[in-house]
PDB file of C-alpha atoms in Angstrom:
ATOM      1  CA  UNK A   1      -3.316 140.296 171.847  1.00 45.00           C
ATOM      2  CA  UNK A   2      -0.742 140.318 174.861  1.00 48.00           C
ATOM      3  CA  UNK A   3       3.075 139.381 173.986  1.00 46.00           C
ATOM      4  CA  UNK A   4       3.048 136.242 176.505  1.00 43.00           C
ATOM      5  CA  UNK A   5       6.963 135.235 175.837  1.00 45.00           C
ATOM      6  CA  UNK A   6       9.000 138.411 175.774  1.00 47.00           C
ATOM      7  CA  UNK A   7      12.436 137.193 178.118  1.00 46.00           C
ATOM      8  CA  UNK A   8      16.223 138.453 178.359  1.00 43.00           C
ATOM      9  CA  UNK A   9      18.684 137.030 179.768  1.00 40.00           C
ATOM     10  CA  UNK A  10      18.793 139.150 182.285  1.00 37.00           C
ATOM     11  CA  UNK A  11      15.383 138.178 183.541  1.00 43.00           C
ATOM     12  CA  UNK A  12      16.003 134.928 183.007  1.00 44.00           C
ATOM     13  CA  UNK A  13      18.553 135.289 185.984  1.00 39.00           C
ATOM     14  CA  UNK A  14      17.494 138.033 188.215  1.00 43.00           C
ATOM     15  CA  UNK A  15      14.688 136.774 190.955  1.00 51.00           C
ATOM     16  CA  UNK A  16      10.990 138.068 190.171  1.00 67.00           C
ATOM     17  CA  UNK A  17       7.587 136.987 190.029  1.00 86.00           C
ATOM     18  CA  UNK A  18       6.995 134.046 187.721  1.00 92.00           C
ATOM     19  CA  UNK A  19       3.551 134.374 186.229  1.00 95.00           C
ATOM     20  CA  UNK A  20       1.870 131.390 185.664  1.00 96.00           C
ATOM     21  CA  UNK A  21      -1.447 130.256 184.237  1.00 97.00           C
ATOM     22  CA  UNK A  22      -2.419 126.576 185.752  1.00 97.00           C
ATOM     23  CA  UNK A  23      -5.672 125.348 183.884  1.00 97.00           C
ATOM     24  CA  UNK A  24      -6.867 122.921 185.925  1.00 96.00           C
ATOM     25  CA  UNK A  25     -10.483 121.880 186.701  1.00 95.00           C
ATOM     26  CA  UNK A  26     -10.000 119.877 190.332  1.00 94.00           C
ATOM     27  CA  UNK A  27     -10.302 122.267 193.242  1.00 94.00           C
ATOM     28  CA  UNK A  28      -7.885 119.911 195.253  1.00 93.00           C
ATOM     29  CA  UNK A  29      -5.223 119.639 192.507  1.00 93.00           C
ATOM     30  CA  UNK A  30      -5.399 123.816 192.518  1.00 94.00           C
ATOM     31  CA  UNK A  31      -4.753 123.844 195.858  1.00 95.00           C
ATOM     32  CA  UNK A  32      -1.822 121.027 196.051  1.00 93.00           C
ATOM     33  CA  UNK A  33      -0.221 123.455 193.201  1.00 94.00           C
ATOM     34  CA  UNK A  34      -0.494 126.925 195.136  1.00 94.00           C
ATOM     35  CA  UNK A  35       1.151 125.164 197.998  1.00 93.00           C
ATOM     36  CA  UNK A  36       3.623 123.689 196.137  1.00 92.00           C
ATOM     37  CA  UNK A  37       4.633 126.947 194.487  1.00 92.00           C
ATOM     38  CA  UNK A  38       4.426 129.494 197.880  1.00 91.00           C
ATOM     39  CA  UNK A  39       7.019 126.886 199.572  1.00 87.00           C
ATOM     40  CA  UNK A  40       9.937 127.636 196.884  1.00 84.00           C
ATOM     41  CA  UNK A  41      12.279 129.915 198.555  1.00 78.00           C
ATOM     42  CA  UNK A  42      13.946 131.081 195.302  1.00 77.00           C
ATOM     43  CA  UNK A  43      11.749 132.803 193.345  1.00 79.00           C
ATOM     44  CA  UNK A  44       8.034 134.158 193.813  1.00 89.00           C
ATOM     45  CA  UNK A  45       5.049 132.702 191.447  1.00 93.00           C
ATOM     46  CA  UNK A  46       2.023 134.805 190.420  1.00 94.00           C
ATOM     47  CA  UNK A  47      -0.548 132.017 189.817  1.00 95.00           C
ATOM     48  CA  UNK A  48      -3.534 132.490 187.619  1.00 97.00           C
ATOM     49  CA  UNK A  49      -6.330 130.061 187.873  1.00 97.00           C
ATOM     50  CA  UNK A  50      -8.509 128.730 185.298  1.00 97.00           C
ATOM     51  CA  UNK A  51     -10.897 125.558 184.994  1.00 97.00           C
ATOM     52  CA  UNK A  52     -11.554 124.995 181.570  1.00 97.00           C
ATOM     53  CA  UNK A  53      -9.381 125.489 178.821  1.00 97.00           C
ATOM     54  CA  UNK A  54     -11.921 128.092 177.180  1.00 97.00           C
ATOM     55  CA  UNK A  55     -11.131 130.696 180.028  1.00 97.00           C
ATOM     56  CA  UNK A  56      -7.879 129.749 179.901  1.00 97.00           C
ATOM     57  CA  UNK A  57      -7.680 130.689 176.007  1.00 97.00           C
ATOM     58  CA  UNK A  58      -9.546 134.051 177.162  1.00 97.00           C
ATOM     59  CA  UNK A  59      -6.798 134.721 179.680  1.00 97.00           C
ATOM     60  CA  UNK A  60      -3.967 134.207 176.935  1.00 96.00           C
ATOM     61  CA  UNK A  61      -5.297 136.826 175.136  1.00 95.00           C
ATOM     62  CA  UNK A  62      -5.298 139.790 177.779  1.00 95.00           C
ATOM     63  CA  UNK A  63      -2.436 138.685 180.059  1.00 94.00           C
ATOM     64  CA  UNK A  64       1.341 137.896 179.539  1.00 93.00           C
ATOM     65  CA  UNK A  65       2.239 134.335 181.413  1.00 95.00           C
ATOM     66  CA  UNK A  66       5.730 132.864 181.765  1.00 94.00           C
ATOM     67  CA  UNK A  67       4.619 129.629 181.594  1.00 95.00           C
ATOM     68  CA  UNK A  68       1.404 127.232 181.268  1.00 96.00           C
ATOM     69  CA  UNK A  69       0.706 124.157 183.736  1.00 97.00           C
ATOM     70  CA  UNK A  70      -2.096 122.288 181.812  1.00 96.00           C
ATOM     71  CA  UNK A  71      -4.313 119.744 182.668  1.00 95.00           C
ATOM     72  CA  UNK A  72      -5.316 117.217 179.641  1.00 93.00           C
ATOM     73  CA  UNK A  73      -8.992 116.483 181.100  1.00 92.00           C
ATOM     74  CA  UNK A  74     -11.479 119.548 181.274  1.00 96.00           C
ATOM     75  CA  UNK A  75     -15.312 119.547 181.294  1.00 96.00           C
ATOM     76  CA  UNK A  76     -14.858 121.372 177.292  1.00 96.00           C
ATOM     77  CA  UNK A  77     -11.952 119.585 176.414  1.00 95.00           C
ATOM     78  CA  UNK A  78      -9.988 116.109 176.814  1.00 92.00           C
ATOM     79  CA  UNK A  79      -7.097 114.462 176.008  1.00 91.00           C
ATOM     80  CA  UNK A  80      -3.856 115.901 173.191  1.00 93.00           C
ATOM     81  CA  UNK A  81      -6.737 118.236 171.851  1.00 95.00           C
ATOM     82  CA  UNK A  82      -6.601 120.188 175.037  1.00 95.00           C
ATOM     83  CA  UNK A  83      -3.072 120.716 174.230  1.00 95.00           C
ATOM     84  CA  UNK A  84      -3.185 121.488 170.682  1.00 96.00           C
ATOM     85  CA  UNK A  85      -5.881 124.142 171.590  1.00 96.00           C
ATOM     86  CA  UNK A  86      -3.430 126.199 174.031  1.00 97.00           C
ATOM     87  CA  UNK A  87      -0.370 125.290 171.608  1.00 95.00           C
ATOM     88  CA  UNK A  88      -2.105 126.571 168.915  1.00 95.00           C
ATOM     89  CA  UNK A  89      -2.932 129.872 170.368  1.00 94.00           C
ATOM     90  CA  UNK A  90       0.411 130.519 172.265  1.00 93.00           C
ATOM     91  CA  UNK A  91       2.763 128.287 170.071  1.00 91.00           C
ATOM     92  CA  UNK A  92       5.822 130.361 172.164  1.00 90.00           C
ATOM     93  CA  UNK A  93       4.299 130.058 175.801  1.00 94.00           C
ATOM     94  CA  UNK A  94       6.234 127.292 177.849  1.00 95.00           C
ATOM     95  CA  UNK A  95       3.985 124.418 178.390  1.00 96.00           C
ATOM     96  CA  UNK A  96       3.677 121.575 180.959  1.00 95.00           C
ATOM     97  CA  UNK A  97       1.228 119.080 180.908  1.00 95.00           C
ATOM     98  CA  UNK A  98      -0.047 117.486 183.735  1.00 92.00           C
ATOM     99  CA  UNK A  99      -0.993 113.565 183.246  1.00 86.00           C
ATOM    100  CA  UNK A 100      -1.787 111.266 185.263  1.00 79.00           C
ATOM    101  CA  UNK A 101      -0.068 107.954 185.474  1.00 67.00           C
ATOM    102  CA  UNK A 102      -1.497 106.390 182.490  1.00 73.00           C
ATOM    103  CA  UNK A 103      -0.668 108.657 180.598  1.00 74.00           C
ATOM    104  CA  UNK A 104       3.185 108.692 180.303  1.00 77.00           C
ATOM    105  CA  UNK A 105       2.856 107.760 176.501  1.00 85.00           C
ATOM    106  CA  UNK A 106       0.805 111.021 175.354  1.00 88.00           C
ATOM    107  CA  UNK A 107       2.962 113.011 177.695  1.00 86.00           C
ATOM    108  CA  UNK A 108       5.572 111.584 175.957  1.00 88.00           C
ATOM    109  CA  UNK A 109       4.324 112.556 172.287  1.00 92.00           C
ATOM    110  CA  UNK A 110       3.279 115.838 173.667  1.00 93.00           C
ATOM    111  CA  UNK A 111       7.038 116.878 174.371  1.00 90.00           C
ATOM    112  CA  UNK A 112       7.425 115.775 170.574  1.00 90.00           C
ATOM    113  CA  UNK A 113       4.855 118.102 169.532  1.00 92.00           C
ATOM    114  CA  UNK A 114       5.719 121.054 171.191  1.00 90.00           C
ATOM    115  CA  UNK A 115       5.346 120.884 175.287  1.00 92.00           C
ATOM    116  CA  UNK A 116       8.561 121.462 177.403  1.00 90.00           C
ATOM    117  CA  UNK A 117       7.692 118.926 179.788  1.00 90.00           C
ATOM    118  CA  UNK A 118       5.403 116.793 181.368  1.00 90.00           C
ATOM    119  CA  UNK A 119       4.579 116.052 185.226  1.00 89.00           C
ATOM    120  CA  UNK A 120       2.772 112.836 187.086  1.00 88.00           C
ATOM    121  CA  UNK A 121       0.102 114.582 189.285  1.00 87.00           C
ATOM    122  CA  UNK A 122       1.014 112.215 191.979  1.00 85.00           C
ATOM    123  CA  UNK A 123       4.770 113.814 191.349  1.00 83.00           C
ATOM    124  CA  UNK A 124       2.936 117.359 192.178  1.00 84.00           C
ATOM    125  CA  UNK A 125       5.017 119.003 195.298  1.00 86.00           C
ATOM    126  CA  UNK A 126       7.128 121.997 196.321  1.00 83.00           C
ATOM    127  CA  UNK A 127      10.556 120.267 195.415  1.00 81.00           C
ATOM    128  CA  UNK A 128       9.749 119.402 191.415  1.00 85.00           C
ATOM    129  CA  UNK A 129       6.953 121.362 190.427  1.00 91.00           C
ATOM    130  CA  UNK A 130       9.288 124.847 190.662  1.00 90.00           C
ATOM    131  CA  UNK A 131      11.836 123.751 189.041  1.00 89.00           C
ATOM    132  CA  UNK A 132      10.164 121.955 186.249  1.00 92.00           C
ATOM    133  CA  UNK A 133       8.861 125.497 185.574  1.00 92.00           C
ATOM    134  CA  UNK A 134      11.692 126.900 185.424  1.00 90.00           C
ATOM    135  CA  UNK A 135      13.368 124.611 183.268  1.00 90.00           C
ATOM    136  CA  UNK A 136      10.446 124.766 180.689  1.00 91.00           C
ATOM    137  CA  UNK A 137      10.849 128.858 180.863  1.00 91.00           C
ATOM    138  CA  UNK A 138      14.380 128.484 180.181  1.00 89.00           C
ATOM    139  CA  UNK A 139      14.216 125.681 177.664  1.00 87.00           C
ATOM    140  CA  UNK A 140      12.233 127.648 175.324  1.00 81.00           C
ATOM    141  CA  UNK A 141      14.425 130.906 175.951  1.00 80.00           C
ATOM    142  CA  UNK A 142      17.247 128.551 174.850  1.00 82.00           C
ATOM    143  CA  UNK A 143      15.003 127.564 171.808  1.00 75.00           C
ATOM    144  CA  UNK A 144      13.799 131.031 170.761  1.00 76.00           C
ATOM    145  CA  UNK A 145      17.406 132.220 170.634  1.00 74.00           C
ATOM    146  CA  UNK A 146      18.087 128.921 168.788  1.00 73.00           C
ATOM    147  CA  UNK A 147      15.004 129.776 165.993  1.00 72.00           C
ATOM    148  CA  UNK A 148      16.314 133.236 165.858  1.00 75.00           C
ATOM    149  CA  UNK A 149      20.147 132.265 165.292  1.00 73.00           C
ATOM    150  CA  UNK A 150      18.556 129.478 162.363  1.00 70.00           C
ATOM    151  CA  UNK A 151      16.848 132.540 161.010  1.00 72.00           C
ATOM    152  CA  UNK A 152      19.932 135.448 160.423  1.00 76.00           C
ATOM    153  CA  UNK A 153      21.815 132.167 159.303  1.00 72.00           C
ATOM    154  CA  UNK A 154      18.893 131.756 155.984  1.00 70.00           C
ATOM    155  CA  UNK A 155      18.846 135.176 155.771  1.00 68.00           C
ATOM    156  CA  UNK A 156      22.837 135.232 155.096  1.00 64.00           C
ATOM    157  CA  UNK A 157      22.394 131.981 152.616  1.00 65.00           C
ATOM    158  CA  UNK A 158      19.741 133.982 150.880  1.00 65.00           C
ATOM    159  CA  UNK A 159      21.941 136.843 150.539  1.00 60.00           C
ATOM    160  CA  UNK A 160      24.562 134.762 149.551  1.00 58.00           C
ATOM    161  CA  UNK A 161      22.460 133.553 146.874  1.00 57.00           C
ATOM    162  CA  UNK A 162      21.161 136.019 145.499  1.00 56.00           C
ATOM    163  CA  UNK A 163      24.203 136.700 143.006  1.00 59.00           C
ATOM    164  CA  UNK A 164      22.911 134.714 140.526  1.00 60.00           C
ATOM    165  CA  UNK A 165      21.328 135.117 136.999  1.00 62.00           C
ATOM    166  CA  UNK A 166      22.128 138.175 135.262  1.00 69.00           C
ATOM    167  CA  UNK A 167      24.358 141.320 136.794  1.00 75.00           C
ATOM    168  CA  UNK A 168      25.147 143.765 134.538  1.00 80.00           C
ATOM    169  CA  UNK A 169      28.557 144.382 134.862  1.00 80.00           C
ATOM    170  CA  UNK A 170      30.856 147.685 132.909  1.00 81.00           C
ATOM    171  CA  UNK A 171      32.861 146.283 130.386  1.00 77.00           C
ATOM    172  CA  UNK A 172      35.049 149.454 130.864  1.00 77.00           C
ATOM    173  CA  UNK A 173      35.370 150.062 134.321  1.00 80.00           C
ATOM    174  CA  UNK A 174      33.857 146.820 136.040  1.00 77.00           C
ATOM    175  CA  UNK A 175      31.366 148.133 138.414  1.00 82.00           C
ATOM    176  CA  UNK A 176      28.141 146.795 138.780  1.00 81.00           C
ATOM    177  CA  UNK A 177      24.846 148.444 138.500  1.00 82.00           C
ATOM    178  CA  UNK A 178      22.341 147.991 141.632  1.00 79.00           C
ATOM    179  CA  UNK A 179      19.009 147.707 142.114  1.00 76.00           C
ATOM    180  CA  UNK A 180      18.441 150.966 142.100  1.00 82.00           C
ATOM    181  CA  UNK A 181      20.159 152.008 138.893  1.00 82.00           C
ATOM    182  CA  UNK A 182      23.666 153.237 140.389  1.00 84.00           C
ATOM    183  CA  UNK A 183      27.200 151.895 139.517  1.00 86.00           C
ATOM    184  CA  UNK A 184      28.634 150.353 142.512  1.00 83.00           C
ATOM    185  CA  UNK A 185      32.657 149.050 142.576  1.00 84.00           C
ATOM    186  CA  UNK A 186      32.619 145.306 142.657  1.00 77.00           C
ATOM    187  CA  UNK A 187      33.889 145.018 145.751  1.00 77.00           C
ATOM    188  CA  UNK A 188      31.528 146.639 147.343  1.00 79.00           C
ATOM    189  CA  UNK A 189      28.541 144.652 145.398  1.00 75.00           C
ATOM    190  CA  UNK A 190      29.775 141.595 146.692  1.00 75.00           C
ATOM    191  CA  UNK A 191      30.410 142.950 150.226  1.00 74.00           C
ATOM    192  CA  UNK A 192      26.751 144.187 150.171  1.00 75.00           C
ATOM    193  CA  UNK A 193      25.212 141.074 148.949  1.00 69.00           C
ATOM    194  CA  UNK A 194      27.379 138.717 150.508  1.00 70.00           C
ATOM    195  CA  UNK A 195      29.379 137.688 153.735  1.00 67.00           C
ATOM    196  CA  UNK A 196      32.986 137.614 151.645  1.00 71.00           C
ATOM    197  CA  UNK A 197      35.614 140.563 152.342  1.00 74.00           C
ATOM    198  CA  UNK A 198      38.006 141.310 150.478  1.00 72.00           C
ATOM    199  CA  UNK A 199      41.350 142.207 150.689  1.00 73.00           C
ATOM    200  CA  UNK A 200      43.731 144.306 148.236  1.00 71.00           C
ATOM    201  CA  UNK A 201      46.994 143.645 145.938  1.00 73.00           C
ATOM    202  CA  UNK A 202      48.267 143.124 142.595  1.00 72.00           C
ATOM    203  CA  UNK A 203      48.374 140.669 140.046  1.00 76.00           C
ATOM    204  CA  UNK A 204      51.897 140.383 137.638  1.00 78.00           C
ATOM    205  CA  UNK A 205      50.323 142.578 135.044  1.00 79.00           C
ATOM    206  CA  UNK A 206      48.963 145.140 136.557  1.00 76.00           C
ATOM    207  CA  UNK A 207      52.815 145.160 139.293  1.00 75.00           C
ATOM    208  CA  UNK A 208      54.892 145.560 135.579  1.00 77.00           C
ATOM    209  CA  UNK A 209      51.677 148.260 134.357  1.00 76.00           C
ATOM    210  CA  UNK A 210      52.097 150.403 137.235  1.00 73.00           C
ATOM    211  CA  UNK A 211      55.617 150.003 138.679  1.00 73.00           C
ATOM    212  CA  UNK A 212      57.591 149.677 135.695  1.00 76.00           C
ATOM    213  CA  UNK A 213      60.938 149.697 137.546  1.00 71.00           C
ATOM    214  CA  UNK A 214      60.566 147.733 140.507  1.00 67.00           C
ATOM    215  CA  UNK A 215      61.987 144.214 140.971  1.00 63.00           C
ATOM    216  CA  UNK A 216      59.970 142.056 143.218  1.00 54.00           C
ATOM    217  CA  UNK A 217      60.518 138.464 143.449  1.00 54.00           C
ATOM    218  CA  UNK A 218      57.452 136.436 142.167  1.00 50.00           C
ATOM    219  CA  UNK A 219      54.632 136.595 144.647  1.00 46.00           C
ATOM    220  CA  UNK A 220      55.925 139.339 146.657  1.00 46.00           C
ATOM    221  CA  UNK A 221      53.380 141.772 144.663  1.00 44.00           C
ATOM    222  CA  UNK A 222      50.753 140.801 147.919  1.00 46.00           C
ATOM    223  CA  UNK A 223      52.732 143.057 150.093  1.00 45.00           C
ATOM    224  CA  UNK A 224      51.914 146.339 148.058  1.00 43.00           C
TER     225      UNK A 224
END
């Protein structure tokens, strides 16, 4: 299956050819959209055409889009099942639904369920329809790198907790034993398996064990 959402930054920025799939089955509404898109002056758009949402499902799985412009009424498909069927095959594509003017309320919950945006066909010209696109593209970079940030954060929580239950521990010397069998210095157990760092001085006992004849005021051991 094709990787349909793989965006940096940098692309996100630099001008190029914005591929996008329109699934749409009116001939005229086809044509108001290829207009609309070959007027924009700021970026090019590669537009893919398909007229039921079957084809369009094909062409998900051997091409990489940008984004999705998707009609909600299809001769093998109608209404927010059209949408679930494209969402649920390319849950990270961008996806705008087109609706007519009736339909404001399911383009409404549509956004809730996963779409980046809706658009009125009779709102369908060369001054919205590129930059809604490129909004939606951007919107769900902005959401990806969200997920992923969400996802390193549970990752350091789970490391985090994972020092619990029982760690064996050396009476003697104090280092811990790993996972793999091997004595590690407690510092660095907790380093590994957590995000804390640690640094270095002594306590009153060990300042009078080790340096006998030195004098420090009380407290002043923190800056050996």
């Amino acid at each position: 299956m094709a990787d349909r959402f793989n965006h940096t930054k940098t692309e996100l920025v630099k001008p190029h050819s914005i591929r996008v799939l329109l699934i749409e089955d009116s001939p005229s509404q086809a044509v108001i959209v290829r207009d609309a898109l070959s007027k924009w002056k700021y970026h090019s758009f590669e537009l893919t055409h398909a007229t039921t949402v079957t084809a369009g499902l094909a062409l998900l799985d051997t091409s990489t889009f940008d984004v999705c412009l998707l009609d909600l009424t299809l001769p093998d498909s109608i209404g927010e099942e059209t949408f679930e069927k494209v969402y649920g095959s390319s849950p990270e594509l961008p996806i705008v639904v087109l609706t007519s003017l009736e339909d404001e309320d399911v383009g409404d919950r549509l956004v809730q369920a996963g779409a980046q945006e809706f658009l009125l066909k009779t709102e369908l010209n060369s001054a919205s329809l590129p930059r809604i696109l490129r909004h939606a593209i951007e919107r769900r970079f902005t959401q990806k790198e969200l997920e992923q940030s969400v996802a390193m954060l549970q990752h350091a929580l789970a490391e985090v907790n994972a020092l619990s239950g029982v760690i064996p521990i050396c009476s003697g010397c104090k280092k811990i034993r790993n996972d793999k069998g091997y004595w590690d210095q407690v510092e660095a157990y907790i380093s590994k398996h957590t995000l804390a760092k640690f640094s270095h001085s002594l306590c009153p006992e060990c300042m009078a064990k080790n340096y006998p004849g030195v004098d420090l005021a009380e407290g002043s051991a923190d800056q050996i």
